[in-house]
Short mmCIF file of C-alpha atoms in Angstrom, two decimals:
data_model
loop_
_atom_site.label_atom_id
_atom_site.label_comp_id
_atom_site.label_asym_id
_atom_site.label_seq_id
_atom_site.Cartn_x
_atom_site.Cartn_y
_atom_site.Cartn_z
CA MET A 112 123.85 -34.00 -247.58
CA LEU A 113 123.19 -32.93 -251.45
CA ASN A 114 123.92 -34.62 -254.43
CA THR A 115 125.73 -32.80 -257.45
CA GLY A 116 123.18 -35.38 -259.96
CA SER A 117 126.16 -35.43 -261.95
CA ARG A 118 129.29 -37.75 -261.60
CA SER A 119 131.95 -35.72 -260.22
CA ARG A 120 136.22 -37.00 -261.61
CA TRP A 121 137.12 -37.53 -258.38
CA SER A 122 135.27 -39.65 -257.42
CA VAL A 123 133.74 -43.89 -256.99
CA ARG A 124 132.10 -46.42 -255.39
CA PHE A 125 134.54 -48.89 -253.59
CA SER A 126 133.28 -52.40 -253.90
CA ALA A 127 132.32 -54.46 -251.41
CA ALA A 128 134.78 -57.39 -252.13
CA GLY A 129 137.37 -54.34 -251.25
CA LEU A 130 136.65 -53.86 -247.88
CA ALA A 131 135.82 -56.44 -247.15
CA ALA A 132 139.12 -58.02 -247.73
CA ALA A 133 140.35 -54.41 -245.95
CA ALA A 134 138.12 -54.91 -243.03
CA ALA A 135 140.68 -58.15 -242.50
CA ALA A 136 143.28 -56.53 -241.76
CA ALA A 137 145.51 -57.13 -239.08
CA PHE A 138 145.55 -53.04 -238.47
CA LEU A 139 141.98 -52.41 -238.45
CA THR A 140 140.41 -52.35 -234.66
CA ALA A 141 136.66 -53.55 -234.11
CA GLY A 142 133.79 -50.99 -235.69
CA ALA A 143 130.63 -49.58 -234.30
CA ASP A 144 127.89 -51.18 -233.42
CA THR A 145 126.27 -50.25 -237.38
CA ALA A 146 125.29 -53.10 -239.61
CA GLY A 147 127.37 -52.36 -242.27
CA ALA A 148 129.45 -49.49 -240.70
CA ALA A 149 132.99 -50.05 -241.35
CA PRO A 150 136.36 -50.15 -239.01
CA VAL A 151 137.06 -47.34 -237.49
CA VAL A 152 141.74 -47.83 -238.34
CA ASN A 153 144.28 -48.32 -235.18
CA PRO A 154 146.16 -45.07 -236.21
CA LYS A 155 149.45 -46.32 -234.38
CA ALA A 156 149.26 -49.64 -236.56
CA GLY A 157 151.74 -51.21 -237.96
CA LYS A 158 155.53 -48.42 -238.32
CA VAL A 159 156.18 -45.19 -239.65
CA VAL A 160 158.17 -44.47 -242.26
CA ALA A 161 158.19 -40.86 -243.63
CA HIS A 162 157.18 -37.71 -240.97
CA SER A 163 155.77 -34.10 -241.32
CA GLY A 164 156.84 -32.88 -238.31
CA PHE A 165 153.45 -32.03 -237.35
CA ASP A 166 152.22 -33.26 -234.00
CA VAL A 167 148.96 -32.79 -233.69
CA LYS A 168 148.80 -31.72 -229.59
CA ARG A 169 151.06 -29.36 -231.25
CA ASP A 170 150.09 -28.30 -234.34
CA GLY A 171 146.73 -28.99 -234.53
CA PHE A 172 143.75 -26.78 -233.05
CA SER A 173 142.56 -28.31 -229.42
CA PHE A 174 138.95 -26.98 -230.51
CA GLU A 175 137.10 -29.95 -233.18
CA ASN A 176 135.47 -27.77 -236.31
CA TRP A 177 132.48 -26.32 -236.34
CA GLY A 178 130.00 -25.14 -238.15
CA PRO A 179 127.60 -21.77 -236.62
CA ASN A 180 128.08 -19.37 -235.97
CA ASP A 181 127.96 -20.23 -231.68
CA ALA A 182 129.09 -19.56 -227.75
CA LEU A 183 132.51 -20.34 -229.13
CA HIS A 184 132.77 -19.17 -232.44
CA ARG A 185 130.85 -15.85 -232.98
CA ARG A 186 132.86 -14.80 -235.80
CA GLY A 187 133.48 -16.13 -239.98
CA LEU A 188 134.94 -14.45 -243.01
CA THR A 189 134.56 -10.38 -242.45
CA ILE A 190 135.69 -7.46 -245.88
CA ASP A 191 138.86 -7.43 -244.29
CA GLY A 192 139.83 -11.25 -244.78
CA MET A 193 138.14 -10.48 -248.50
CA ARG A 194 140.12 -8.05 -248.29
CA ALA A 195 143.27 -10.05 -247.85
CA VAL A 196 141.80 -13.66 -250.67
CA PHE A 197 141.24 -11.01 -252.83
CA GLY A 198 142.11 -7.19 -253.12
CA ASP A 199 141.66 -3.72 -253.16
CA GLU A 200 138.36 -4.43 -256.05
CA VAL A 201 136.19 -6.05 -252.95
CA CYS A 202 136.39 -2.30 -251.60
CA ALA A 203 134.19 0.78 -252.75
CA ARG A 204 136.79 3.06 -251.12
CA ILE A 205 139.56 3.02 -248.65
CA VAL A 206 139.86 5.94 -246.05
CA LEU A 207 142.45 5.73 -243.60
CA GLY A 208 142.95 1.93 -243.69
CA ILE A 209 139.83 1.48 -244.31
CA CYS A 210 137.61 -0.46 -246.85
CA SER A 211 133.95 -0.23 -247.19
CA PRO A 212 132.71 -3.27 -249.58
CA THR A 213 131.17 -3.25 -252.63
CA THR A 214 127.85 -4.62 -252.74
CA VAL A 215 128.41 -7.19 -254.88
CA ALA A 216 131.61 -8.53 -252.23
CA GLU A 217 129.03 -7.91 -249.73
CA LEU A 218 126.40 -10.95 -251.18
CA VAL A 219 129.67 -12.91 -252.16
CA MET A 220 130.99 -12.86 -248.06
CA ALA A 221 126.97 -13.23 -246.94
CA GLU A 222 127.35 -16.43 -249.46
CA PHE A 223 130.10 -17.79 -247.83
CA ASN A 224 129.36 -17.83 -244.59
CA ALA A 225 125.89 -19.15 -244.77
CA SER A 226 128.05 -22.13 -246.23
CA MET A 227 129.56 -22.23 -243.60
CA ARG A 228 127.90 -23.60 -241.86
CA GLY A 229 128.83 -27.31 -242.59
CA GLY A 230 131.85 -26.64 -241.44
CA HIS A 231 135.33 -24.82 -241.20
CA CYS A 232 137.65 -28.14 -241.93
CA TYR A 233 139.07 -26.78 -245.35
CA GLY A 234 140.19 -23.26 -243.52
CA MET A 235 141.24 -25.60 -240.40
CA ALA A 236 143.04 -27.63 -242.68
CA ALA A 237 145.20 -24.98 -243.82
CA LEU A 238 145.76 -23.30 -241.30
CA ALA A 239 147.00 -25.80 -238.73
CA GLY A 240 149.27 -26.10 -242.43
CA LEU A 241 150.46 -22.71 -243.29
CA TYR A 242 151.74 -22.82 -239.55
CA ASN A 243 153.39 -25.74 -238.76
CA THR A 244 155.46 -24.84 -241.87
CA LYS A 245 156.31 -21.40 -241.63
CA ARG A 246 155.16 -19.90 -244.07
CA LEU A 247 152.59 -17.72 -241.67
CA SER A 248 154.05 -16.06 -238.51
CA GLN A 249 151.04 -16.91 -235.32
CA PHE A 250 152.13 -13.61 -233.98
CA PRO A 251 149.79 -11.95 -233.02
CA LEU A 252 147.36 -14.81 -232.23
CA ALA A 253 149.53 -16.54 -230.34
CA LEU A 254 152.82 -15.34 -229.22
CA PRO A 255 156.08 -16.98 -229.60
CA GLY A 256 156.65 -20.63 -227.99
CA GLN A 257 153.28 -20.93 -227.80
CA SER A 258 152.12 -24.34 -229.50
CA VAL A 259 148.94 -23.79 -232.51
CA TYR A 260 146.98 -26.22 -229.37
CA SER A 261 147.33 -23.99 -226.72
CA MET A 262 145.46 -21.36 -228.23
CA PRO A 263 142.10 -20.21 -227.34
CA ALA A 264 139.05 -20.19 -230.23
CA SER A 265 139.29 -16.02 -230.20
CA GLY A 266 136.59 -13.71 -233.07
CA PRO A 267 140.36 -13.39 -235.45
CA LEU A 268 141.54 -17.07 -235.20
CA ASP A 269 137.41 -17.38 -236.82
CA GLU A 270 138.29 -15.15 -239.21
CA LEU A 271 141.83 -16.06 -240.08
CA ILE A 272 140.16 -19.65 -240.47
CA ALA A 273 136.98 -17.98 -242.58
CA ARG A 274 138.40 -15.93 -244.50
CA LEU A 275 141.42 -19.72 -245.86
CA PHE A 276 137.99 -20.99 -246.18
CA ILE A 277 136.47 -19.73 -249.45
CA THR A 278 140.06 -19.94 -250.86
CA GLN A 279 139.46 -22.49 -253.00
CA GLY A 280 136.27 -21.68 -255.03
CA PHE A 281 138.89 -18.87 -256.63
CA PRO A 282 141.86 -19.12 -259.00
CA PRO A 283 144.74 -20.10 -258.20
CA THR A 284 144.00 -22.41 -255.03
CA ASP A 285 141.22 -23.91 -257.22
CA LEU A 286 143.32 -24.64 -260.34
CA ALA A 287 146.12 -26.38 -257.60
CA ALA A 288 144.29 -28.29 -256.66
CA SER A 289 145.25 -32.11 -258.26
CA ALA A 290 143.93 -35.14 -258.02
CA VAL A 291 147.07 -38.28 -257.68
CA THR A 292 147.02 -41.23 -257.35
CA VAL A 293 147.68 -43.72 -254.51
CA PRO A 294 151.21 -43.83 -255.33
CA GLN A 295 151.49 -40.32 -256.60
CA ALA A 296 149.90 -39.13 -253.33
CA LEU A 297 152.90 -40.74 -251.46
CA SER A 298 155.37 -39.58 -253.22
CA LYS A 299 154.30 -35.80 -253.40
CA LEU A 300 153.69 -36.65 -249.72
CA ARG A 301 157.35 -37.60 -248.99
CA THR A 302 158.97 -35.15 -251.37
CA ALA A 303 156.69 -31.80 -249.82
CA TRP A 304 157.74 -32.88 -246.32
CA ALA A 305 161.58 -33.15 -246.74
CA ARG A 306 161.99 -29.74 -248.19
CA ASN A 307 159.81 -28.79 -245.05
CA ASP A 308 156.05 -27.47 -246.71
CA ASN A 309 152.20 -29.52 -247.01
CA TYR A 310 148.77 -30.51 -248.72
CA ILE A 311 145.83 -30.15 -247.99
CA LEU A 312 144.31 -33.58 -247.74
CA ALA A 313 140.41 -33.45 -249.53
CA ILE A 314 138.95 -36.23 -249.77
CA PHE A 315 135.65 -37.07 -251.33
CA ASP A 316 132.73 -40.06 -250.24
CA SER A 317 132.10 -42.12 -253.50
CA GLU A 318 131.31 -42.63 -256.60
CA GLU A 319 128.14 -39.92 -256.55
CA PRO A 320 130.29 -37.87 -253.28
CA THR A 321 126.99 -36.51 -250.63
CA ALA A 322 129.71 -35.22 -248.76
CA GLY A 323 133.84 -32.89 -248.60
CA HIS A 324 136.71 -33.37 -246.17
CA ALA A 325 139.26 -30.83 -245.90
CA ILE A 326 141.90 -33.20 -243.48
CA THR A 327 145.31 -32.30 -242.69
CA PRO A 328 148.55 -35.72 -244.24
CA VAL A 329 151.30 -36.20 -240.82
CA ALA A 330 153.10 -39.38 -240.81
CA LEU A 331 153.08 -42.24 -243.00
CA ARG A 332 153.31 -46.10 -241.39
CA ASP A 333 153.79 -49.30 -243.63
CA LEU A 334 151.06 -51.25 -242.63
CA GLY A 335 152.22 -54.62 -244.63
CA GLY A 336 150.40 -55.93 -247.04
CA GLY A 337 151.28 -54.05 -249.61
CA LYS A 338 149.60 -51.58 -247.38
CA ARG A 339 149.75 -47.91 -246.42
CA GLY A 340 148.54 -44.91 -244.08
CA ILE A 341 148.07 -41.60 -244.24
CA VAL A 342 148.32 -40.72 -240.42
CA VAL A 343 145.97 -36.91 -240.73
CA TYR A 344 145.63 -34.11 -238.46
CA ASP A 345 141.57 -34.39 -239.24
CA ASN A 346 139.93 -30.86 -237.68
CA ASN A 347 136.41 -32.44 -237.24
CA PHE A 348 139.07 -35.11 -234.02
CA PRO A 349 141.15 -31.74 -231.79
CA GLY A 350 144.43 -33.68 -230.17
CA VAL A 351 143.96 -37.80 -231.92
CA GLU A 352 145.65 -38.70 -234.40
CA LYS A 353 143.58 -40.63 -238.03
CA MET A 354 144.87 -42.48 -240.62
CA VAL A 355 143.00 -42.61 -244.29
CA VAL A 356 144.46 -46.25 -245.16
CA VAL A 357 145.27 -46.39 -249.19
CA ASP A 358 146.88 -49.63 -251.02
CA PRO A 359 149.69 -48.65 -253.99
CA ALA A 360 148.74 -51.42 -256.23
CA ALA A 361 145.51 -51.40 -256.74
CA ASP A 362 145.32 -47.70 -256.16
CA THR A 363 142.33 -47.84 -254.08
CA TRP A 364 141.65 -46.27 -249.75
CA TYR A 365 139.33 -45.39 -247.70
CA TYR A 366 139.37 -43.97 -243.85
CA SER A 367 136.47 -43.61 -241.69
CA THR A 368 136.29 -42.81 -238.08
CA ALA A 369 133.71 -42.31 -235.62
CA THR A 370 132.81 -39.65 -232.46
CA ASN A 371 133.23 -42.76 -230.25
CA PRO A 372 132.42 -46.50 -230.73
CA SER A 373 128.73 -46.24 -229.81
CA GLU A 374 127.81 -43.87 -232.95
CA PRO A 375 128.28 -44.97 -236.43
CA THR A 376 131.63 -44.35 -238.71
CA MET A 377 131.51 -42.01 -241.26
CA LEU A 378 133.17 -43.76 -244.48
CA TYR A 379 135.36 -42.19 -247.14
CA GLN A 380 136.23 -44.37 -250.15
CA GLY A 381 138.07 -44.06 -252.98
CA SER A 382 139.62 -46.01 -256.08
CA PRO A 383 141.60 -44.77 -259.16
CA LYS A 384 138.08 -42.94 -260.39
CA ASN A 385 137.74 -41.32 -256.60
CA LYS A 386 140.83 -39.59 -256.81
CA MET A 387 142.13 -37.92 -253.04
CA VAL A 388 142.81 -34.16 -254.09
CA LEU A 389 146.15 -32.52 -253.25
CA VAL A 390 145.91 -28.56 -252.04
CA PRO A 391 149.02 -26.95 -252.66
CA LEU A 392 149.66 -24.79 -249.04
CA ALA A 393 150.79 -21.66 -250.73
CA GLU A 394 148.22 -21.18 -253.15
CA ALA A 395 145.87 -19.87 -249.74
CA LEU A 396 148.27 -17.38 -249.54
CA ALA A 397 147.99 -16.04 -253.28
CA ARG A 398 146.05 -13.72 -253.80
CA HIS A 399 143.34 -14.51 -255.76
CA GLN A 400 140.49 -14.05 -258.62
CA ASP A 401 138.24 -10.80 -258.74
CA PRO A 402 135.00 -12.35 -256.74
CA ASP A 403 132.43 -10.13 -259.24
CA LEU A 404 134.59 -12.59 -261.50
CA ARG A 405 135.10 -10.39 -264.37
CA SER A 406 135.57 -12.84 -266.86
CA ASP A 407 133.88 -15.21 -269.18
CA ASP A 408 132.29 -18.08 -266.93
CA THR A 409 129.31 -17.88 -264.59
CA VAL A 410 129.94 -20.03 -260.67
CA VAL A 411 127.22 -21.08 -259.39
CA VAL A 412 127.10 -21.16 -255.42
CA VAL A 413 124.34 -23.50 -253.78
CA SER A 414 124.74 -24.04 -250.11
CA ASP A 415 121.83 -25.86 -247.64
CA THR A 416 121.90 -23.37 -244.09
CA ASN A 417 120.35 -27.08 -242.78
CA GLY A 418 124.01 -27.76 -242.36
CA THR A 419 125.96 -29.14 -239.65
CA ALA A 420 130.13 -29.23 -239.16
CA ARG A 421 130.03 -33.23 -238.56
CA GLY A 422 126.10 -33.71 -239.86
CA VAL A 423 124.07 -34.08 -237.47
CA GLY A 424 121.09 -32.80 -238.50
CA ASP A 425 121.56 -32.50 -242.26
CA VAL A 426 119.33 -32.51 -244.41
CA ASP A 427 119.78 -34.74 -248.32
CA TRP A 428 118.52 -32.85 -251.56
CA ASP A 429 119.83 -33.56 -255.22
CA VAL A 430 121.23 -30.48 -257.53
CA ARG A 431 121.10 -30.31 -260.49
CA VAL A 432 122.24 -27.33 -262.92
CA THR A 433 120.93 -27.57 -267.01
CA ASP A 434 119.75 -26.13 -269.66
CA LEU A 435 116.70 -23.91 -269.48
CA SER A 436 114.91 -27.34 -270.90
CA GLY A 437 116.69 -30.03 -268.52
CA LYS A 438 119.77 -31.19 -271.46
CA PRO A 439 122.72 -31.49 -269.51
CA ILE A 440 125.37 -28.66 -270.77
CA PRO A 441 128.82 -29.15 -272.06
CA GLY A 442 131.37 -27.73 -270.46
CA VAL A 443 129.69 -27.01 -266.76
CA GLU A 444 132.18 -28.33 -264.44
CA GLN A 445 131.78 -28.63 -260.60
CA GLN A 446 132.91 -27.92 -257.36
CA LEU A 447 131.40 -29.85 -253.78
CA LEU A 448 133.47 -27.65 -251.27
CA LEU A 449 135.12 -28.75 -248.71
CA ASN A 450 133.68 -28.09 -245.85
CA ASN A 451 131.54 -32.02 -245.10
CA ASP A 452 128.37 -32.06 -247.86
CA ASN A 453 125.90 -29.11 -247.34
CA THR A 454 127.68 -26.87 -250.93
CA ALA A 455 127.78 -27.34 -253.90
CA ARG A 456 129.67 -24.71 -256.55
CA PHE A 457 129.43 -24.88 -260.12
CA THR A 458 130.88 -23.22 -263.41
CA VAL A 459 128.76 -22.35 -266.59
CA PRO A 460 130.04 -21.60 -269.87
CA ALA A 461 129.63 -18.22 -271.08
CA GLY A 462 126.69 -17.21 -272.30
CA LYS A 463 124.31 -19.90 -271.30
CA ARG A 464 121.69 -19.56 -269.38
CA PHE A 465 120.53 -22.45 -267.07
CA ARG A 466 118.57 -23.54 -264.37
CA ILE A 467 119.66 -25.40 -261.71
CA VAL A 468 117.13 -27.57 -259.96
CA VAL A 469 116.91 -28.75 -256.37
CA ASP A 470 114.76 -31.34 -254.75
CA GLY A 471 115.68 -35.31 -253.49
CA VAL A 472 114.35 -33.67 -249.85
CA GLU A 473 114.54 -36.98 -247.42
CA ALA A 474 111.81 -38.19 -245.65
CA GLY A 475 110.05 -35.65 -243.72
CA ARG A 476 112.92 -33.04 -243.81
CA THR A 477 113.40 -29.43 -245.85
CA ALA A 478 116.17 -28.45 -246.89
CA ASP A 479 117.24 -24.04 -247.10
CA ILE A 480 118.47 -23.45 -249.89
CA ASN A 481 120.72 -20.66 -250.37
CA THR A 482 121.74 -20.15 -254.27
CA THR A 483 123.70 -16.91 -255.31
CA ILE A 484 124.96 -17.19 -259.15
CA LEU A 485 128.27 -14.81 -259.87
CA SER A 486 128.71 -12.66 -263.80
CA ALA A 487 130.61 -10.71 -264.89
CA GLY A 488 129.83 -7.03 -263.08
CA GLY A 489 127.67 -8.32 -260.49
CA ALA A 490 125.76 -11.44 -259.23
CA VAL A 491 121.92 -11.98 -258.16
CA ALA A 492 120.75 -14.25 -254.84
CA VAL A 493 117.95 -16.35 -253.96
CA GLY A 494 118.34 -16.30 -249.82
CA ASP A 495 116.03 -18.99 -247.95
CA LEU A 496 114.68 -21.36 -250.11
CA GLU A 497 113.00 -23.89 -248.59
CA VAL A 498 112.12 -27.35 -250.22
CA PRO A 499 109.78 -29.40 -248.89
CA SER A 500 110.46 -33.14 -249.47
CA GLY A 501 109.22 -34.60 -252.74
CA ALA A 502 109.08 -30.90 -253.83
CA VAL A 503 110.66 -30.11 -257.08
CA ALA A 504 112.78 -26.03 -257.23
CA ALA A 505 114.20 -24.96 -260.77
CA LEU A 506 116.02 -20.63 -260.50
CA ASP A 507 116.52 -20.05 -264.04
CA ILE A 508 119.52 -17.87 -264.54
CA ASP A 509 120.37 -15.40 -267.16
CA PRO A 510 123.66 -14.66 -265.78
CA ALA A 511 123.86 -11.45 -268.36
CA ARG A 512 120.88 -9.48 -266.65
CA HIS A 513 121.65 -10.69 -263.28
CA ALA A 514 117.90 -12.09 -263.19
CA VAL A 515 117.15 -15.38 -261.95
CA ARG A 516 113.03 -16.76 -262.92
CA VAL A 517 111.89 -18.93 -259.04
CA THR A 518 109.22 -21.96 -259.78
CA SER A 519 108.64 -24.36 -256.55
CA SER A 520 105.85 -27.66 -256.82
CA ALA A 521 105.02 -26.47 -252.94
CA PRO A 522 104.03 -24.40 -251.73
CA THR A 523 107.10 -22.16 -250.35
CA SER A 524 109.09 -18.35 -249.62
CA ALA A 525 112.07 -17.45 -250.71
CA GLU A 526 113.76 -12.98 -250.70
CA PHE A 527 115.79 -11.73 -253.54
CA GLU A 528 119.45 -9.62 -254.08
CA VAL A 529 120.06 -7.75 -256.93
CA ALA A 530 123.98 -6.79 -257.13
CA THR A 531 126.08 -5.37 -259.61
CA GLU A 532 128.72 -2.53 -259.29
CA ASP A 533 130.84 -0.81 -262.11
CA SER A 534 134.06 1.43 -261.84
CA LEU A 535 131.94 4.00 -260.47
CA ARG A 536 129.14 2.88 -257.78
CA SER A 537 128.31 -0.54 -256.31
CA VAL A 538 124.47 -1.06 -255.79
CA SER A 539 122.75 -4.02 -254.47
CA THR A 540 119.40 -4.53 -254.24
CA ASP A 541 117.04 -6.09 -251.28
CA THR A 542 113.62 -7.31 -251.04
CA SER A 543 111.75 -10.32 -248.56
CA GLN A 544 110.04 -12.90 -248.87
CA LEU A 545 108.47 -14.05 -251.60
CA VAL A 546 105.32 -16.33 -251.97
CA ILE A 547 106.31 -18.43 -254.26
CA GLY A 548 103.41 -22.32 -255.65
CA PRO A 549 102.20 -24.63 -257.95
CA GLY A 550 101.12 -22.38 -260.69
CA SER A 551 103.27 -19.08 -259.90
CA SER A 552 106.45 -17.31 -259.94
CA VAL A 553 108.41 -14.52 -259.13
CA SER A 554 111.41 -12.77 -261.36
CA VAL A 555 114.54 -10.92 -260.07
CA GLY A 556 116.94 -9.72 -262.09
CA ALA A 557 118.27 -5.89 -263.27
CA THR A 558 117.34 -3.46 -265.94
CA PRO A 559 118.71 -0.90 -267.52
CA THR A 560 117.40 1.93 -264.71
CA GLY A 561 117.68 -0.31 -261.80
CA VAL A 562 116.08 -4.09 -260.71
CA SER A 563 112.25 -5.62 -261.36
CA VAL A 564 110.38 -7.06 -259.57
CA HIS A 565 107.50 -9.73 -261.54
CA SER A 566 105.24 -12.17 -260.06
CA ALA A 567 103.43 -13.98 -261.67
CA GLY A 568 100.16 -16.62 -260.63
CA ARG A 569 99.88 -14.72 -257.29
CA ALA A 570 99.73 -11.52 -255.69
CA GLN A 571 102.91 -9.88 -253.42
CA LYS A 572 103.41 -7.64 -250.28
CA PHE A 573 107.19 -7.27 -249.43
CA GLN A 574 109.14 -4.42 -248.98
CA VAL A 575 112.42 -3.53 -250.31
CA ALA A 576 115.81 -2.23 -249.59
CA VAL A 577 118.38 -0.17 -251.53
CA GLU A 578 122.73 0.01 -250.86
CA ARG A 579 124.46 2.43 -252.79
CA SER A 580 128.21 3.15 -251.54
CA ASP A 581 131.33 4.47 -254.37
CA THR A 582 134.51 6.26 -253.83
CA PHE A 583 132.87 8.91 -251.55
CA ILE A 584 130.39 7.39 -249.68
CA ASP A 585 127.16 5.12 -248.60
CA ARG A 586 123.73 5.57 -249.23
CA ASN A 587 120.76 3.31 -247.95
CA ALA A 588 117.28 3.53 -248.96
CA LEU A 589 113.84 1.51 -247.83
CA THR A 590 110.52 1.00 -248.51
CA SER A 591 108.08 3.03 -245.63
CA THR A 592 105.08 0.44 -246.73
CA PRO A 593 104.98 -2.86 -248.39
CA ILE A 594 105.42 -2.98 -251.94
CA THR A 595 101.91 -4.98 -253.69
CA LEU A 596 101.91 -6.67 -256.49
CA ARG A 597 98.51 -7.41 -258.12
CA PRO A 598 99.42 -11.46 -260.39
CA GLY A 599 101.47 -10.45 -263.12
CA ALA A 600 102.04 -7.05 -262.40
CA LYS A 601 105.37 -5.65 -261.96
CA ALA A 602 107.80 -3.62 -259.57
CA ASP A 603 110.92 -1.93 -261.48
CA ILE A 604 113.33 0.15 -258.31
CA PRO A 605 115.99 2.27 -260.68
CA VAL A 606 118.57 2.29 -258.93
CA ASN A 607 121.62 2.52 -261.38
CA ILE A 608 119.93 6.59 -262.48
CA TRP A 609 120.27 6.92 -258.19
CA THR A 610 122.36 9.49 -257.33
CA GLY A 611 122.29 8.32 -253.12
CA TRP A 612 120.59 11.76 -252.76
CA ASN A 613 118.22 12.33 -255.35
CA PRO A 614 114.75 11.00 -254.79
CA LEU A 615 114.18 7.45 -255.50
CA SER A 616 110.29 5.68 -255.57
CA ALA A 617 109.33 1.86 -256.98
CA THR A 618 106.80 2.03 -259.93
CA VAL A 619 104.52 -0.94 -260.24
CA ARG A 620 102.93 -1.89 -263.04
CA ALA A 621 99.80 -3.41 -262.98
CA GLY A 622 97.65 -3.79 -266.45
CA GLY A 623 97.83 0.22 -268.13
CA SER A 624 97.80 1.75 -264.11
CA THR A 625 101.17 2.50 -262.37
CA THR A 626 101.81 3.78 -258.77
CA SER A 627 104.61 5.10 -257.46
CA VAL A 628 106.30 3.57 -253.53
CA PRO A 629 108.58 6.28 -251.96
CA LEU A 630 111.38 4.13 -250.36
CA SER A 631 113.37 6.52 -247.25
CA ILE A 632 116.70 7.36 -247.47
CA ARG A 633 119.62 7.01 -245.39
#
């Protein structure tokens, strides 16, 4: 589970005294055996005072939230999903209605598919709400009269959930999300339900958040003693109601649940400094900002691919964004993506070079980190960066060049990708794994003519793959033999002047010598 290394505007720790008082309330059932675990709430306690009309065994999904693709869920985000969210700008060309993606769109799609290994809760909460409020038709995934609960998992349904998942990370959805007090939440839910509308309810676990979860509010219950219950459909637990316990007077809330009585409870807790967040359903269907971010901000997405939907097997790790000297950067905004606990998103102000630091991995474990940095005109990504316990990995970013320099205090490796685009074409350059460790670094970034790879402190041997997409065709090139870099050497791949038809070679510069490594064109 990640810790973003700075305080979120939406979170605070529930006081021990407040939790103890809540645990004594009559509407709670027996808790798990684990010492200190929160008791599990009885969702049928109290009296219903408002209802959305949502029935968890009719309007919720019969399958639970999932992480990586498996035998039941085989499809993730596709270019059609990207196009539905962002528009035709993600297409290098459209022929007979078929979108061929730009290389930047492909990179963004890969990053979000990786982040959904931590769960699809936001997409499931959004789609269930859209179906229930009739903002989106279930046809053709379900026939007229067929309930959502009776819909089996399928490739098209998985893809629809995935496309709604990614809306949380881009305007207008991320701008429409609002942190609310408990009284505001109760009032907004009543008002929305009265007009057959609803919200996605987002909750975070604590003052220093390591987890965020998206659920669907269903009803309100009066629990007595000034307490209220927000009954929810939690997509981790299909077919059963759950309840968020709230205290309007104190502006506090908590949510605890467990798979079964023998397992520890999961606890989310809040107060005036850790508010619940409501996201309007309608925003999910709006067109969202193009992922190449034709703006001045830089967006950073950091994920751990070891994450799973329920947190089983998760690795604890920390991430933070600083300037290159390690100091905070004014104006940096952070957001935990709602997929349980394995993805963080940062927005960095224009013109800022910065550092991403990943450390704090729990003893005996290794985090497997993917990082994508999106800025105007393109992106740079670092994939499969393994950060073991006790290690510190640092990524120094120059967003204007779509460039990254990676160092690590422990031996590790990573693969790199640079993708850029203009009105005529998009180009991506991928490397195979390069080795990084104490006393060595790898730098990869765009140049006026293409992409450069520089190794400091150690020799490298790696492959390069290039993809070029334009309004006519896609062309690919791959090194026939590995590129070898001595310590201090640099390889230049002139992809910006490659038409897709002319020969393409990487040039290796070491000292005063140069070596040409041809790429095979396909």
